[in-house]
């Protein structure tokens, strides 16, 4: 049984298609992150699952029940909104207890449950305050508290950390992770922040233009991107995509980038390779360094630009006409125009068909 | 919404069969709602109230519109809500324009409107500029004077204002109502003051460093940036002045000084019970309002909301 | 500017920009208001060169004279009308704030009467309410002959007829004010409530109503002041006949027709005091946030 299952889901406003035939499964206890650039349809997908938007076609199943046409309240979900959506004129405890009040639960029962949840989130001292008297992080906790009250099959989070400053965001990220482990909850989480996605997710669903680009663990998304879009979207600084031609043959494949030949004998092709095919060789900057450790290929290139961040030096080289970024040790002294010997670690490279931009 | 949807929540053996096309979903959603008597009742009720209200809004002016195309005999012999025999019968319009002084009325109202608007904007922006940018002795007093003036409803003070206008020799002179439209209106100052708060002081300072005088700052920076406020004020004042009946009735009784409102008011004495002619006059006066409203709907909503809430 | 120092410039511009507006404010607001108080204790007829002090005679006369208190009581009709109008406009504002089909059309239509010329709008109803007029014919067409009444002749009905015209004209104004506030309530609060299982009534009670408390207070105040100052509608439709005279009409009549400016001033002072009192009351009840 899947906690959530989405089948052939479509959402369109008139001719404007937002979600285009998405299929998706979520395991109970999983932390699934919907990741993508703004406007990719990730929030719409979440809102469709929540029942806040009407489905155009397809089906949504939560805990094996068809909820495609259900009201939000009958879907056994809880949701945390980007803006928290706290009721400004109610105290924290009234906010948290709102659902039970609406559903005419006895007062004592509400109080008891509110206390439990407040304890879990360590917001007991705030219970009598109004949202206006809370800091961003505290509001966030209250919003989570309101969701916890429902004890739902699935928690839905819509960019919950985007209104917090960087430091607080880091803390809340950790807390969410702990909460997920403690409650063994099933979470569906929307974000445009790849760090959040990488650190929190047990499974990432990467969306673009209303279509799924790739579903996988953070490791798979990062190291085995299924197309150029995914490769470029995750990782900072961005992956190098070197234009080249596939040469050689069985057991002896290599890529000719301009006049430089890069051997890739151990690359695991997903599609039958074809000699002479135009490819993009994807290699992340941290796999091009000064260190001979794990080096599979070495070449000397000219420095065109560099930035020192303190912990490392990011440098751009001219690879005979194509720029290539590398992550060097912070202690290395370089200047523009220097020739420098670079080592390529080819363990986690990706090859894309230059025409279709898909992994080959 | 009711919670009577348990039936569709039964577990499904094969999920694949449950995936529906767009049309199936639309149909299922509609049928699902129809099965909820409360939803059906409330939806019908909501539309019914809206339709009733629309009818109530439309029928009175519509009856007047119908009457304006009827001959007098037709008006008295047929139903008042029946269509006229001839929609091209403009006799009433021709007559009312010729005998009803409407040309003069529109000219007078137009003159009053333009002069009042001009000075309202000039004085309003100037007062707002001075009050929001300078600190001087008595500033608090001036602000207080405007706050208190807002509380005093103009309708009550006219008994005494009449004496002032008379002393100034402005009875039957357009200057009377123009001065009242400009001077006794405080809400407009508030709208300008409110907008001034949104203009960063840095702009003034940057201009000052360039060597601009205060007047130049007002003229070249503040005034252009107050354009949205000016638009709001012009809209609100136009509605008010075009529709105002009270001031012209009191201060412009002479025939040569009729405004749109007073000209229309005098119709019953000019045309007696010629309701068809009067109807045509009403329609002529309503049309500019409706046209302007439909063109500037959004700004009018915003202006009315600002004017009432901030005032 | 003629090479003046900034300080000198500032002084000149303050004077230049404030002199005329403040002059107008005092001439047409403060001076008349203070004159009202003075005139209210005189017997001035509007012409005589001297105003004789008569103490509180005018006030005493006002309290004892049913011709004056009657019009004051007519305010109540309009106030009741205004309250009904508030409830209706809130209902319609909530409706046009939902996903309802045709909501913009309905909003526009209900608002239009507010921007119409007051005299024209009133005369529309003067014609509409005539005996055997459009309203009667319309009711007859619907088969509601039994409801037909002499709308402007029957003194039991006429004030309600006028209130009807007033509601017709001002409902849209309240609607737009409510609508503006409703629009500013974040949609996600409603969504959060929906997920918790709140129905439409719960959403209204727990989210909408608390958010519009202030605007309701403001609107009650506007309604009250508005009902006290009703003038155009009865002045044009009935000219005050059949017991439809309002207090403002009576005040103006006392001054300009009966030439008793002293008494009229006393009436104006009374109105002014009621309005100010109500405003203070409202500030105390609803705070200063509006």
CSV table of N, CA and C in Angstrom, one decimal, chain A residues 84-211:
chain,number,residue,atom,x,y,z
A,84,UNK,N,2.4,30.4,6.7
A,84,UNK,CA,1.9,29.8,8.0
A,84,UNK,C,0.4,29.8,8.1
A,85,UNK,N,-0.3,30.8,7.6
A,85,UNK,CA,-1.7,30.9,7.6
A,85,UNK,C,-2.3,30.7,9.0
A,86,UNK,N,-1.6,31.4,9.9
A,86,UNK,CA,-2.2,31.4,11.3
A,86,UNK,C,-3.3,32.4,11.3
A,87,UNK,N,-4.3,32.2,12.2
A,87,UNK,CA,-5.4,33.1,12.4
A,87,UNK,C,-5.0,34.2,13.3
A,88,UNK,N,-4.9,35.5,12.8
A,88,UNK,CA,-4.3,36.5,13.5
A,88,UNK,C,-5.0,36.9,14.8
A,89,UNK,N,-6.3,36.7,14.9
A,89,UNK,CA,-7.0,37.2,16.1
A,89,UNK,C,-7.2,36.1,17.1
A,90,UNK,N,-6.5,34.9,16.9
A,90,UNK,CA,-6.6,33.8,17.9
A,90,UNK,C,-5.3,33.6,18.5
A,91,UNK,N,-5.3,33.1,19.8
A,91,UNK,CA,-4.1,32.8,20.4
A,91,UNK,C,-3.5,31.6,19.8
A,92,UNK,N,-2.2,31.3,20.2
A,92,UNK,CA,-1.6,30.1,19.7
A,92,UNK,C,-2.4,28.8,20.1
A,93,UNK,N,-2.9,28.7,21.3
A,93,UNK,CA,-3.6,27.5,21.6
A,93,UNK,C,-4.9,27.4,20.8
A,94,UNK,N,-5.5,28.6,20.6
A,94,UNK,CA,-6.8,28.6,19.8
A,94,UNK,C,-6.5,28.2,18.3
A,95,UNK,N,-5.3,28.7,17.9
A,95,UNK,CA,-4.9,28.3,16.5
A,95,UNK,C,-4.7,26.8,16.4
A,96,UNK,N,-4.0,26.3,17.4
A,96,UNK,CA,-3.7,24.8,17.3
A,96,UNK,C,-5.0,24.0,17.5
A,97,UNK,N,-5.8,24.5,18.4
A,97,UNK,CA,-7.0,23.7,18.7
A,97,UNK,C,-8.2,24.0,17.8
A,98,UNK,N,-8.0,24.8,16.7
A,98,UNK,CA,-9.1,25.2,15.9
A,98,UNK,C,-9.8,24.1,15.2
A,99,UNK,N,-9.1,23.1,14.7
A,99,UNK,CA,-9.7,22.0,14.0
A,99,UNK,C,-10.6,21.2,14.9
A,100,UNK,N,-10.1,21.0,16.1
A,100,UNK,CA,-11.0,20.2,17.1
A,100,UNK,C,-12.2,21.0,17.5
A,101,UNK,N,-12.0,22.3,17.7
A,101,UNK,CA,-13.1,23.2,18.0
A,101,UNK,C,-14.2,23.1,16.9
A,102,UNK,N,-13.8,23.2,15.7
A,102,UNK,CA,-14.7,23.2,14.6
A,102,UNK,C,-15.4,21.9,14.5
A,103,UNK,N,-14.7,20.8,14.9
A,103,UNK,CA,-15.3,19.5,14.8
A,103,UNK,C,-16.0,19.1,16.1
A,104,UNK,N,-16.2,20.2,16.9
A,104,UNK,CA,-17.1,20.0,18.1
A,104,UNK,C,-16.6,19.0,19.1
A,105,UNK,N,-15.3,19.0,19.3
A,105,UNK,CA,-14.7,18.1,20.3
A,105,UNK,C,-14.8,18.7,21.7
A,106,UNK,N,-14.9,17.9,22.8
A,106,UNK,CA,-15.1,18.5,24.1
A,106,UNK,C,-13.8,19.3,24.5
A,107,UNK,N,-14.1,20.4,25.3
A,107,UNK,CA,-13.1,21.3,25.6
A,107,UNK,C,-11.9,20.7,26.3
A,108,UNK,N,-12.1,19.8,27.2
A,108,UNK,CA,-11.1,19.2,28.0
A,108,UNK,C,-10.1,18.4,27.1
A,109,UNK,N,-10.8,17.7,26.1
A,109,UNK,CA,-10.0,16.9,25.2
A,109,UNK,C,-9.1,17.8,24.3
A,110,UNK,N,-9.7,18.9,23.9
A,110,UNK,CA,-8.9,19.9,23.0
A,110,UNK,C,-7.7,20.3,23.8
A,111,UNK,N,-7.9,20.8,25.1
A,111,UNK,CA,-6.9,21.3,25.9
A,111,UNK,C,-5.7,20.3,26.1
A,112,UNK,N,-6.1,19.1,26.3
A,112,UNK,CA,-5.2,18.0,26.6
A,112,UNK,C,-4.3,17.8,25.4
A,113,UNK,N,-4.9,17.7,24.2
A,113,UNK,CA,-4.2,17.5,23.0
A,113,UNK,C,-3.3,18.7,22.6
A,114,UNK,N,-3.8,19.9,22.8
A,114,UNK,CA,-3.0,21.1,22.5
A,114,UNK,C,-1.8,21.0,23.4
A,115,UNK,N,-1.9,20.7,24.6
A,115,UNK,CA,-0.8,20.6,25.5
A,115,UNK,C,0.3,19.6,25.0
A,116,UNK,N,-0.2,18.4,24.7
A,116,UNK,CA,0.7,17.4,24.2
A,116,UNK,C,1.6,17.9,23.0
A,117,UNK,N,0.8,18.5,22.0
A,117,UNK,CA,1.5,19.0,20.8
A,117,UNK,C,2.5,20.1,21.2
A,118,UNK,N,2.0,21.0,22.1
A,118,UNK,CA,2.9,22.2,22.4
A,118,UNK,C,4.1,21.6,23.1
A,119,UNK,N,4.0,20.6,23.9
A,119,UNK,CA,5.1,20.0,24.6
A,119,UNK,C,6.1,19.5,23.6
A,120,UNK,N,5.6,18.7,22.6
A,120,UNK,CA,6.4,18.1,21.6
A,120,UNK,C,7.2,19.2,20.8
A,121,UNK,N,6.6,20.3,20.6
A,121,UNK,CA,7.3,21.4,19.8
A,121,UNK,C,7.9,22.4,20.7
A,122,UNK,N,7.9,22.2,22.0
A,122,UNK,CA,8.4,23.2,23.0
A,122,UNK,C,7.9,24.6,22.7
A,123,UNK,N,6.6,24.7,22.6
A,123,UNK,CA,6.0,26.1,22.5
A,123,UNK,C,5.0,26.3,23.6
A,124,UNK,N,5.1,25.5,24.7
A,124,UNK,CA,4.2,25.7,25.8
A,124,UNK,C,4.1,27.2,26.3
A,125,UNK,N,5.2,27.9,26.5
A,125,UNK,CA,5.1,29.2,27.0
A,125,UNK,C,4.5,30.2,26.1
A,126,UNK,N,4.3,29.8,24.8
A,126,UNK,CA,3.7,30.8,23.9
A,126,UNK,C,2.2,30.6,23.7
A,127,UNK,N,1.6,29.7,24.4
A,127,UNK,CA,0.2,29.3,24.1
A,127,UNK,C,-0.8,30.4,24.2
A,128,UNK,N,-0.5,31.4,25.0
A,128,UNK,CA,-1.5,32.5,25.2
A,128,UNK,C,-1.2,33.7,24.3
A,129,UNK,N,-0.2,33.6,23.5
A,129,UNK,CA,0.2,34.8,22.7
A,129,UNK,C,-0.6,34.7,21.4
A,130,UNK,N,-0.6,35.9,20.7
A,130,UNK,CA,-1.2,35.9,19.4
A,130,UNK,C,-0.1,35.8,18.3
A,131,UNK,N,-0.4,35.4,17.1
A,131,UNK,CA,0.7,35.3,16.1
A,131,UNK,C,1.5,36.5,15.9
A,132,UNK,N,0.9,37.7,16.1
A,132,UNK,CA,1.7,39.0,15.9
A,132,UNK,C,2.8,39.1,16.9
A,133,UNK,N,2.6,38.4,18.1
A,133,UNK,CA,3.7,38.5,19.1
A,133,UNK,C,4.8,37.4,19.0
A,134,UNK,N,4.7,36.7,17.9
A,134,UNK,CA,5.7,35.6,17.7
A,134,UNK,C,6.7,35.9,16.7
A,135,UNK,N,7.9,35.3,16.8
A,135,UNK,CA,8.9,35.5,15.8
A,135,UNK,C,8.6,34.5,14.7
A,136,UNK,N,9.3,34.7,13.5
A,136,UNK,CA,9.1,33.8,12.4
A,136,UNK,C,9.2,32.3,12.7
A,137,UNK,N,10.3,32.0,13.4
A,137,UNK,CA,10.5,30.6,13.8
A,137,UNK,C,9.4,30.0,14.7
A,138,UNK,N,8.9,30.9,15.6
A,138,UNK,CA,7.8,30.4,16.5
A,138,UNK,C,6.5,30.2,15.7
A,139,UNK,N,6.3,31.1,14.8
A,139,UNK,CA,5.0,31.0,14.0
A,139,UNK,C,5.1,29.7,13.2
A,140,UNK,N,6.3,29.4,12.7
A,140,UNK,CA,6.5,28.2,12.0
A,140,UNK,C,6.1,27.0,12.8
A,141,UNK,N,6.6,27.0,14.1
A,141,UNK,CA,6.3,25.9,15.0
A,141,UNK,C,4.8,25.7,15.3
A,142,UNK,N,4.2,26.9,15.4
A,142,UNK,CA,2.7,26.8,15.7
A,142,UNK,C,2.0,26.2,14.5
A,143,UNK,N,2.4,26.6,13.3
A,143,UNK,CA,1.8,26.1,12.1
A,143,UNK,C,2.0,24.6,12.0
A,144,UNK,N,3.2,24.1,12.4
A,144,UNK,CA,3.4,22.7,12.4
A,144,UNK,C,2.6,22.0,13.5
A,145,UNK,N,2.4,22.7,14.6
A,145,UNK,CA,1.6,22.2,15.7
A,145,UNK,C,0.2,22.0,15.3
A,146,UNK,N,-0.3,23.0,14.5
A,146,UNK,CA,-1.7,22.8,14.1
A,146,UNK,C,-1.9,21.6,13.2
A,147,UNK,N,-0.8,21.4,12.4
A,147,UNK,CA,-0.8,20.2,11.5
A,147,UNK,C,-0.8,18.9,12.3
A,148,UNK,N,0.1,18.9,13.3
A,148,UNK,CA,0.3,17.7,14.1
A,148,UNK,C,-1.0,17.3,14.8
A,149,UNK,N,-1.8,18.2,15.2
A,149,UNK,CA,-3.1,18.0,15.9
A,149,UNK,C,-3.9,17.0,15.1
A,150,UNK,N,-3.9,17.0,13.8
A,150,UNK,CA,-4.8,16.2,13.0
A,150,UNK,C,-4.4,14.8,13.0
A,151,UNK,N,-3.1,14.5,13.3
A,151,UNK,CA,-2.6,13.1,13.2
A,151,UNK,C,-3.0,12.5,11.9
A,152,UNK,N,-2.6,13.1,10.8
A,152,UNK,CA,-3.1,12.7,9.5
A,152,UNK,C,-2.2,11.6,8.9
A,153,UNK,N,-2.7,11.0,7.8
A,153,UNK,CA,-1.9,10.0,7.0
A,153,UNK,C,-0.7,10.7,6.4
A,154,UNK,N,-0.9,11.9,5.9
A,154,UNK,CA,0.2,12.6,5.2
A,154,UNK,C,0.2,14.1,5.7
A,155,UNK,N,1.5,14.5,5.9
A,155,UNK,CA,1.7,15.9,6.1
A,155,UNK,C,2.1,16.6,4.8
A,156,UNK,N,1.5,17.7,4.5
A,156,UNK,CA,1.9,18.5,3.3
A,156,UNK,C,2.6,19.8,3.7
A,157,UNK,N,3.7,20.0,3.2
A,157,UNK,CA,4.5,21.3,3.5
A,157,UNK,C,4.7,22.1,2.2
A,158,UNK,N,4.2,23.3,2.2
A,158,UNK,CA,4.4,24.2,1.0
A,158,UNK,C,5.5,25.2,1.3
A,159,UNK,N,6.7,25.0,0.9
A,159,UNK,CA,7.8,25.9,1.1
A,159,UNK,C,7.8,26.5,2.5
A,160,UNK,N,7.8,25.6,3.5
A,160,UNK,CA,7.6,26.2,4.9
A,160,UNK,C,8.7,27.0,5.4
A,161,UNK,N,9.9,26.9,4.9
A,161,UNK,CA,11.1,27.6,5.4
A,161,UNK,C,11.5,28.8,4.7
A,162,UNK,N,10.7,29.1,3.6
A,162,UNK,CA,11.2,30.2,2.7
A,162,UNK,C,11.1,31.6,3.3
A,163,UNK,N,10.3,31.7,4.4
A,163,UNK,CA,10.1,33.0,5.0
A,163,UNK,C,11.1,33.2,6.1
A,164,UNK,N,12.0,32.3,6.4
A,164,UNK,CA,12.9,32.4,7.5
A,164,UNK,C,14.3,32.9,7.0
A,165,UNK,N,15.0,33.5,8.0
A,165,UNK,CA,16.4,33.8,7.5
A,165,UNK,C,17.3,32.6,7.5
A,166,UNK,N,18.5,32.7,6.9
A,166,UNK,CA,19.3,31.6,6.6
A,166,UNK,C,19.6,30.7,7.8
A,167,UNK,N,20.0,31.4,8.9
A,167,UNK,CA,20.4,30.6,10.1
A,167,UNK,C,19.2,29.8,10.7
A,168,UNK,N,18.1,30.5,10.8
A,168,UNK,CA,16.9,29.8,11.3
A,168,UNK,C,16.5,28.7,10.4
A,169,UNK,N,16.6,28.9,9.1
A,169,UNK,CA,16.2,27.9,8.2
A,169,UNK,C,17.0,26.6,8.4
A,170,UNK,N,18.3,26.8,8.7
A,170,UNK,CA,19.2,25.6,9.0
A,170,UNK,C,18.7,24.9,10.2
A,171,UNK,N,18.3,25.6,11.3
A,171,UNK,CA,17.9,25.0,12.5
A,171,UNK,C,16.6,24.3,12.3
A,172,UNK,N,15.6,24.9,11.6
A,172,UNK,CA,14.3,24.3,11.4
A,172,UNK,C,14.4,23.1,10.5
A,173,UNK,N,15.4,23.1,9.6
A,173,UNK,CA,15.6,21.9,8.8
A,173,UNK,C,15.9,20.7,9.6
A,174,UNK,N,16.9,20.9,10.5
A,174,UNK,CA,17.2,19.8,11.4
A,174,UNK,C,16.1,19.3,12.2
A,175,UNK,N,15.3,20.3,12.7
A,175,UNK,CA,14.2,20.0,13.6
A,175,UNK,C,13.1,19.2,12.8
A,176,UNK,N,12.9,19.6,11.6
A,176,UNK,CA,11.9,18.9,10.8
A,176,UNK,C,12.4,17.4,10.6
A,177,UNK,N,13.7,17.3,10.4
A,177,UNK,CA,14.2,15.9,10.1
A,177,UNK,C,14.0,15.1,11.4
A,178,UNK,N,14.3,15.7,12.5
A,178,UNK,CA,14.1,14.9,13.8
A,178,UNK,C,12.6,14.6,14.0
A,179,UNK,N,11.8,15.6,13.7
A,179,UNK,CA,10.3,15.4,13.9
A,179,UNK,C,9.8,14.2,13.0
A,180,UNK,N,10.3,14.2,11.8
A,180,UNK,CA,10.0,13.1,10.9
A,180,UNK,C,10.3,11.8,11.4
A,181,UNK,N,11.6,11.7,12.0
A,181,UNK,CA,12.0,10.4,12.5
A,181,UNK,C,11.2,10.1,13.8
A,182,UNK,N,10.9,11.0,14.6
A,182,UNK,CA,10.3,10.7,15.9
A,182,UNK,C,8.8,10.3,15.7
A,183,UNK,N,8.2,10.9,14.7
A,183,UNK,CA,6.7,10.6,14.5
A,183,UNK,C,6.5,9.5,13.5
A,184,UNK,N,7.6,9.2,12.8
A,184,UNK,CA,7.5,8.2,11.7
A,184,UNK,C,6.4,8.7,10.7
A,185,UNK,N,6.4,10.0,10.5
A,185,UNK,CA,5.3,10.6,9.7
A,185,UNK,C,5.6,10.4,8.2
A,186,UNK,N,4.5,10.5,7.4
A,186,UNK,CA,4.7,10.6,5.9
A,186,UNK,C,4.6,12.0,5.5
A,187,UNK,N,5.6,12.5,4.8
A,187,UNK,CA,5.7,13.9,4.5
A,187,UNK,C,5.9,14.2,3.0
A,188,UNK,N,5.1,15.1,2.5
A,188,UNK,CA,5.3,15.6,1.1
A,188,UNK,C,5.6,17.0,1.2
A,189,UNK,N,6.7,17.4,0.7
A,189,UNK,CA,7.3,18.7,1.0
A,189,UNK,C,7.7,19.4,-0.3
A,190,UNK,N,7.2,20.6,-0.5
A,190,UNK,CA,7.5,21.4,-1.7
A,190,UNK,C,8.6,22.4,-1.4
A,191,UNK,N,9.6,22.5,-2.2
A,191,UNK,CA,10.6,23.5,-2.1
A,191,UNK,C,11.3,23.8,-3.4
A,192,UNK,N,11.9,25.0,-3.5
A,192,UNK,CA,12.7,25.3,-4.7
A,192,UNK,C,14.2,25.3,-4.3
A,193,UNK,N,14.4,25.0,-3.0
A,193,UNK,CA,15.8,25.1,-2.5
A,193,UNK,C,16.4,23.7,-2.5
A,194,UNK,N,17.4,23.5,-3.3
A,194,UNK,CA,18.0,22.2,-3.5
A,194,UNK,C,18.7,21.7,-2.2
A,195,UNK,N,19.2,22.6,-1.4
A,195,UNK,CA,19.8,22.2,-0.2
A,195,UNK,C,18.8,21.5,0.7
A,196,UNK,N,17.6,22.2,0.9
A,196,UNK,CA,16.5,21.6,1.7
A,196,UNK,C,16.2,20.2,1.1
A,197,UNK,N,16.1,20.1,-0.2
A,197,UNK,CA,15.7,18.9,-0.8
A,197,UNK,C,16.7,17.8,-0.5
A,198,UNK,N,18.0,18.1,-0.7
A,198,UNK,CA,19.0,17.1,-0.5
A,198,UNK,C,19.1,16.6,0.9
A,199,UNK,N,19.0,17.6,1.9
A,199,UNK,CA,19.2,17.2,3.3
A,199,UNK,C,18.0,16.5,3.9
A,200,UNK,N,16.8,16.8,3.4
A,200,UNK,CA,15.6,16.3,4.1
A,200,UNK,C,15.0,15.0,3.4
A,201,UNK,N,15.1,15.0,2.1
A,201,UNK,CA,14.4,14.0,1.4
A,201,UNK,C,14.9,12.5,1.6
A,202,UNK,N,13.9,11.6,1.6
A,202,UNK,CA,14.3,10.2,1.3
A,202,UNK,C,14.1,10.0,-0.2
A,203,UNK,N,13.2,10.8,-0.8
A,203,UNK,CA,13.0,10.7,-2.2
A,203,UNK,C,12.7,12.1,-2.8
A,204,UNK,N,13.4,12.4,-3.9
A,204,UNK,CA,13.1,13.7,-4.5
A,204,UNK,C,12.4,13.5,-5.8
A,205,UNK,N,11.4,14.4,-6.0
A,205,UNK,CA,10.7,14.4,-7.3
A,205,UNK,C,11.0,15.7,-7.9
A,206,UNK,N,11.7,15.7,-9.0
A,206,UNK,CA,12.1,16.9,-9.7
A,206,UNK,C,11.2,17.2,-10.8
A,207,UNK,N,10.6,18.4,-10.7
A,207,UNK,CA,9.6,18.8,-11.7
A,207,UNK,C,10.1,20.0,-12.5
A,208,UNK,N,9.6,20.0,-13.8
A,208,UNK,CA,9.8,21.2,-14.6
A,208,UNK,C,8.7,21.3,-15.6
A,209,UNK,N,8.1,22.5,-15.7
A,209,UNK,CA,7.0,22.7,-16.7
A,209,UNK,C,5.9,21.7,-16.6
A,210,UNK,N,5.6,21.3,-15.3
A,210,UNK,CA,4.4,20.4,-15.1
A,210,UNK,C,4.7,19.0,-15.4
A,211,UNK,N,6.0,18.6,-15.6
A,211,UNK,CA,6.3,17.2,-15.9
A,211,UNK,C,7.4,16.8,-15.0
